[in-house]
Short mmCIF file of C-alpha atoms in Angstrom, two decimals:
data_model
loop_
_atom_site.label_atom_id
_atom_site.label_comp_id
_atom_site.label_asym_id
_atom_site.label_seq_id
_atom_site.Cartn_x
_atom_site.Cartn_y
_atom_site.Cartn_z
CA MET A 1315 -3.89 34.66 -24.39
CA PRO A 1316 -3.82 34.24 -28.18
CA PRO A 1317 -2.99 37.25 -30.32
CA ALA A 1318 -5.78 39.53 -31.42
CA PRO A 1319 -7.57 38.31 -34.56
CA ALA A 1320 -7.02 40.22 -37.76
CA ALA A 1321 -9.26 43.22 -38.33
CA LEU A 1322 -12.42 42.50 -40.30
CA ARG A 1323 -11.76 44.52 -43.42
CA ALA A 1324 -11.99 42.47 -46.58
CA HIS A 1325 -15.67 41.63 -46.24
CA GLN A 1326 -16.85 45.03 -45.00
CA PRO A 1327 -17.62 47.04 -48.14
CA ASP A 1328 -17.35 50.80 -48.16
CA THR A 1329 -20.83 51.11 -49.64
CA TRP A 1330 -24.05 50.58 -47.71
CA ASP A 1331 -25.83 49.10 -50.72
CA PRO A 1332 -27.40 45.97 -49.13
CA ALA A 1333 -26.70 43.98 -52.30
CA ARG A 1334 -22.96 44.48 -51.72
CA ARG A 1335 -22.96 43.40 -48.06
CA ASP A 1336 -22.75 39.63 -48.16
CA GLY A 1337 -23.83 38.30 -44.77
CA ALA A 1338 -22.92 34.68 -45.56
CA ARG A 1339 -19.41 35.72 -46.58
CA MET A 1340 -19.07 37.85 -43.44
CA MET A 1341 -20.00 34.87 -41.26
CA ALA A 1342 -17.60 32.56 -43.11
CA ASP A 1343 -14.76 35.05 -42.70
CA THR A 1344 -15.58 35.54 -39.02
CA LEU A 1345 -15.48 31.77 -38.46
CA ALA A 1346 -12.14 31.60 -40.29
CA GLU A 1347 -10.74 34.33 -38.02
CA TRP A 1348 -12.01 32.47 -34.95
CA ARG A 1349 -10.31 29.25 -36.11
CA SER A 1350 -7.03 31.15 -36.56
CA GLN A 1351 -6.90 32.13 -32.89
CA GLY A 1352 -5.16 28.91 -31.88
CA PRO A 1353 -5.78 25.22 -31.28
CA ALA A 1354 -9.38 24.50 -30.22
CA PRO A 1355 -10.28 28.11 -29.30
CA ASP A 1356 -13.50 28.94 -27.50
CA LEU A 1357 -15.57 31.83 -28.84
CA TRP A 1358 -16.27 34.88 -26.71
CA VAL A 1359 -19.18 37.13 -27.63
CA PHE A 1360 -19.66 40.62 -26.17
CA GLY A 1361 -23.25 41.36 -25.12
CA TYR A 1362 -24.23 44.96 -24.46
CA ALA A 1363 -28.06 45.01 -24.69
CA SER A 1364 -30.50 42.16 -25.38
CA LEU A 1365 -27.67 39.61 -25.39
CA VAL A 1366 -27.35 40.47 -21.68
CA TRP A 1367 -30.94 39.58 -20.79
CA ARG A 1368 -32.00 37.22 -23.60
CA PRO A 1369 -29.02 35.62 -25.33
CA GLU A 1370 -30.99 32.64 -26.76
CA PHE A 1371 -28.00 30.35 -26.29
CA GLU A 1372 -26.43 28.70 -23.25
CA ALA A 1373 -23.09 30.29 -22.41
CA ALA A 1374 -20.57 28.06 -20.66
CA GLU A 1375 -19.29 31.13 -18.81
CA GLN A 1376 -20.15 34.78 -18.51
CA ARG A 1377 -17.99 37.57 -17.20
CA LEU A 1378 -18.63 41.21 -16.48
CA ALA A 1379 -16.57 42.95 -19.17
CA ARG A 1380 -15.56 46.46 -20.16
CA VAL A 1381 -14.71 47.53 -23.70
CA HIS A 1382 -12.85 50.77 -24.40
CA GLY A 1383 -13.39 52.63 -27.65
CA TYR A 1384 -17.10 51.75 -28.05
CA HIS A 1385 -20.29 52.75 -26.27
CA ARG A 1386 -23.87 51.54 -26.00
CA CYS A 1387 -26.47 53.92 -27.44
CA LEU A 1388 -30.16 53.83 -28.37
CA GLN A 1389 -29.53 55.15 -31.87
CA MET A 1390 -30.37 52.38 -34.32
CA TRP A 1391 -33.64 52.33 -36.27
CA SER A 1392 -35.89 49.29 -35.85
CA ARG A 1393 -38.61 48.91 -38.48
CA VAL A 1394 -39.69 45.37 -37.54
CA ASN A 1395 -39.00 44.34 -33.96
CA ARG A 1396 -39.59 47.63 -32.11
CA GLY A 1397 -41.28 49.76 -34.74
CA THR A 1398 -42.71 49.75 -38.24
CA PRO A 1399 -41.60 51.25 -41.56
CA GLU A 1400 -44.14 54.04 -40.97
CA ARG A 1401 -43.10 54.64 -37.35
CA PRO A 1402 -39.56 53.32 -36.82
CA GLY A 1403 -38.61 52.43 -33.29
CA LEU A 1404 -35.15 52.07 -31.80
CA VAL A 1405 -32.75 49.36 -30.63
CA PHE A 1406 -29.33 49.65 -29.08
CA ALA A 1407 -26.12 49.76 -31.06
CA LEU A 1408 -22.46 49.53 -30.13
CA MET A 1409 -20.73 52.50 -31.70
CA ALA A 1410 -17.23 53.96 -31.74
CA GLY A 1411 -16.24 56.27 -28.92
CA GLY A 1412 -16.24 56.09 -25.14
CA SER A 1413 -16.51 52.79 -23.28
CA CYS A 1414 -19.11 50.16 -22.49
CA THR A 1415 -19.70 47.63 -19.73
CA GLY A 1416 -21.53 44.44 -20.67
CA LEU A 1417 -21.03 40.68 -20.57
CA ALA A 1418 -18.43 38.48 -22.23
CA LEU A 1419 -20.18 35.19 -23.04
CA ARG A 1420 -18.12 32.07 -23.75
CA LEU A 1421 -19.13 29.39 -26.23
CA PRO A 1422 -17.08 26.16 -25.97
CA HIS A 1423 -15.01 25.28 -29.00
CA ASP A 1424 -17.01 22.17 -29.87
CA GLN A 1425 -20.30 24.13 -29.99
CA VAL A 1426 -19.24 27.13 -32.04
CA GLU A 1427 -19.73 25.67 -35.53
CA ALA A 1428 -23.31 24.63 -34.67
CA LEU A 1429 -24.27 27.77 -32.77
CA MET A 1430 -22.73 30.42 -35.04
CA PRO A 1431 -25.53 30.23 -37.66
CA GLN A 1432 -28.09 30.72 -34.88
CA LEU A 1433 -26.19 33.70 -33.50
CA TRP A 1434 -25.74 35.12 -37.00
CA ALA A 1435 -29.45 34.75 -37.79
CA ARG A 1436 -30.24 36.61 -34.57
CA GLU A 1437 -27.84 39.50 -35.08
CA MET A 1438 -27.18 39.60 -38.84
CA PRO A 1439 -30.25 38.52 -40.86
CA ASN A 1440 -29.62 41.79 -42.67
CA PRO A 1441 -25.88 42.49 -42.60
CA VAL A 1442 -26.13 45.99 -41.16
CA TYR A 1443 -23.62 45.40 -38.36
CA ASP A 1444 -19.85 45.29 -38.69
CA PRO A 1445 -18.56 42.30 -36.69
CA LYS A 1446 -15.35 43.16 -34.86
CA TRP A 1447 -13.04 41.49 -32.36
CA LEU A 1448 -12.87 43.76 -29.32
CA LEU A 1449 -10.60 43.51 -26.30
CA CYS A 1450 -12.76 42.94 -23.20
CA GLN A 1451 -11.30 43.62 -19.77
CA THR A 1452 -12.61 41.27 -17.08
CA ASP A 1453 -11.63 40.49 -13.49
CA GLN A 1454 -10.45 37.08 -14.69
CA GLY A 1455 -8.24 38.55 -17.41
CA SER A 1456 -8.75 40.03 -20.86
CA VAL A 1457 -10.37 38.23 -23.80
CA HIS A 1458 -10.99 39.09 -27.43
CA ALA A 1459 -14.71 38.86 -28.06
CA LEU A 1460 -16.85 39.05 -31.17
CA ALA A 1461 -19.03 42.16 -31.09
CA PHE A 1462 -21.65 43.42 -33.51
CA THR A 1463 -20.96 47.13 -34.02
CA LEU A 1464 -22.70 49.82 -36.03
CA SER A 1465 -21.01 52.38 -38.26
CA ARG A 1466 -22.11 55.99 -38.38
CA HIS A 1467 -22.22 55.52 -42.17
CA SER A 1468 -24.98 52.93 -41.81
CA PRO A 1469 -28.47 54.00 -42.88
CA ASN A 1470 -29.68 52.31 -39.69
CA TYR A 1471 -27.86 54.90 -37.57
CA THR A 1472 -30.31 57.56 -36.40
CA GLY A 1473 -27.85 60.36 -35.87
CA PRO A 1474 -28.44 62.62 -32.83
CA LEU A 1475 -32.00 62.59 -31.48
CA ASP A 1476 -33.41 65.26 -29.19
CA ASP A 1477 -35.52 64.59 -26.11
CA GLU A 1478 -38.77 65.36 -27.90
CA ARG A 1479 -38.04 62.73 -30.53
CA TYR A 1480 -37.29 60.13 -27.87
CA ARG A 1481 -40.57 60.98 -26.12
CA ASP A 1482 -42.44 60.55 -29.37
CA ILE A 1483 -40.78 57.19 -30.07
CA PHE A 1484 -41.39 55.94 -26.53
CA THR A 1485 -45.04 56.92 -26.86
CA HIS A 1486 -45.90 55.55 -30.30
CA CYS A 1487 -43.39 53.02 -31.60
CA ARG A 1488 -44.21 49.34 -31.33
CA GLY A 1489 -43.09 46.41 -33.45
CA ARG A 1490 -43.28 42.64 -33.60
CA TYR A 1491 -41.86 42.07 -30.11
CA GLY A 1492 -43.20 45.09 -28.28
CA SER A 1493 -42.45 48.75 -27.92
CA THR A 1494 -39.17 50.60 -27.92
CA LEU A 1495 -40.03 51.67 -24.38
CA ASP A 1496 -40.44 48.04 -23.24
CA TYR A 1497 -37.11 47.14 -24.84
CA ALA A 1498 -35.27 50.05 -23.23
CA ARG A 1499 -36.71 49.21 -19.80
CA GLN A 1500 -35.85 45.52 -20.16
CA THR A 1501 -32.31 46.42 -21.10
CA LEU A 1502 -31.92 48.69 -18.08
CA HIS A 1503 -33.28 45.99 -15.76
CA GLY A 1504 -31.06 43.35 -17.39
CA LEU A 1505 -27.97 45.51 -16.96
CA ARG A 1506 -28.81 46.29 -13.34
CA ALA A 1507 -29.26 42.57 -12.61
CA HIS A 1508 -25.53 42.26 -13.34
CA GLY A 1509 -24.59 45.38 -11.39
CA ILE A 1510 -24.15 47.50 -14.54
CA GLU A 1511 -25.32 51.11 -14.40
CA ASP A 1512 -26.07 53.06 -17.58
CA HIS A 1513 -26.76 56.66 -16.63
CA ALA A 1514 -27.45 57.75 -20.21
CA LEU A 1515 -30.20 55.13 -20.50
CA GLU A 1516 -31.58 56.09 -17.10
CA ARG A 1517 -31.84 59.69 -18.28
CA LEU A 1518 -33.71 58.66 -21.42
CA LEU A 1519 -36.16 56.55 -19.45
CA ARG A 1520 -36.85 59.47 -17.14
CA LEU A 1521 -38.29 61.13 -20.25
CA ALA A 1522 -40.79 58.27 -20.41
CA GLU A 1523 -41.93 59.07 -16.86
CA GLU A 1524 -43.13 62.39 -18.24
CA LEU A 1525 -45.40 60.68 -20.77
CA PRO A 1526 -49.15 60.90 -20.19
CA PRO A 1527 -50.65 57.71 -18.67
CA SER A 1528 -52.71 57.02 -21.80
CA SER A 1529 -49.76 56.55 -24.14
CA GLY A 1530 -51.74 54.08 -26.23
CA LEU A 1531 -49.20 51.27 -25.82
CA PRO A 1532 -50.72 47.83 -25.20
CA PRO A 1533 -48.99 45.35 -22.87
CA SER A 1534 -45.61 44.06 -23.96
CA ALA A 1535 -45.59 41.46 -26.72
CA ASP A 1536 -41.91 40.72 -26.26
CA THR A 1537 -42.40 37.05 -25.48
CA GLN A 1538 -44.79 36.42 -28.37
CA GLY A 1539 -43.89 34.95 -31.75
CA SER A 1540 -42.21 31.81 -32.96
CA THR A 1541 -38.47 31.15 -32.84
CA ALA A 1542 -38.30 31.79 -36.59
CA GLU A 1543 -39.93 35.19 -36.12
CA ARG A 1544 -37.61 36.12 -33.26
CA VAL A 1545 -34.56 35.96 -35.54
CA ALA A 1546 -36.15 37.91 -38.38
CA ALA A 1547 -34.29 41.17 -37.81
CA PRO A 1548 -31.26 42.38 -35.83
CA ARG A 1549 -32.09 43.39 -32.30
CA GLY A 1550 -28.97 44.97 -30.93
CA GLY A 1551 -26.38 42.94 -28.99
#
């Protein structure tokens, strides 16, 4: 296995002023780090939420993978895809602390250059994530995978939310691709399809079972919209 890529530091500014977070530079540096991994390296990507159930690219291989030092949490504001500026919804983030089970997705070397802009447009249209190379433990051996993580210093981080706030968001928040509740349910079902249990997410969705039947949410619009619209805002890996 090639050595771990260098930490992504130079292109991750300390400020969260969007004007000083250069997404194009971050992608270029990430590609440079991928190329430095060895001769003709494949690219592994760690999926922890929607990349599990709707990756929007064809992976040559996928492995059940566990990452230590980061966890999946429904604590990232969504003002386009799962909410609005007036009523922000939520998407998942990968944040420091704990551990997370997801999928390691392999892109063959000869496809990476063409597919990286598509992946970047999906995850980083606004450079709110910090891309990092994380060690993924799999039954077939460990790999270093690109993961899109969120800092607690990011303005997109919600901070702690109580149960009442989650109930309110599940009841009212809907964006371009459907409601936060739809998204959370789809993620749970996608994880379970791969044998992954997320008890924290299960607990949150039990709060939704307490919602009144007339929550005012129309049927899911998750499959609506053009390809260009679907990459308009980050959706949580």
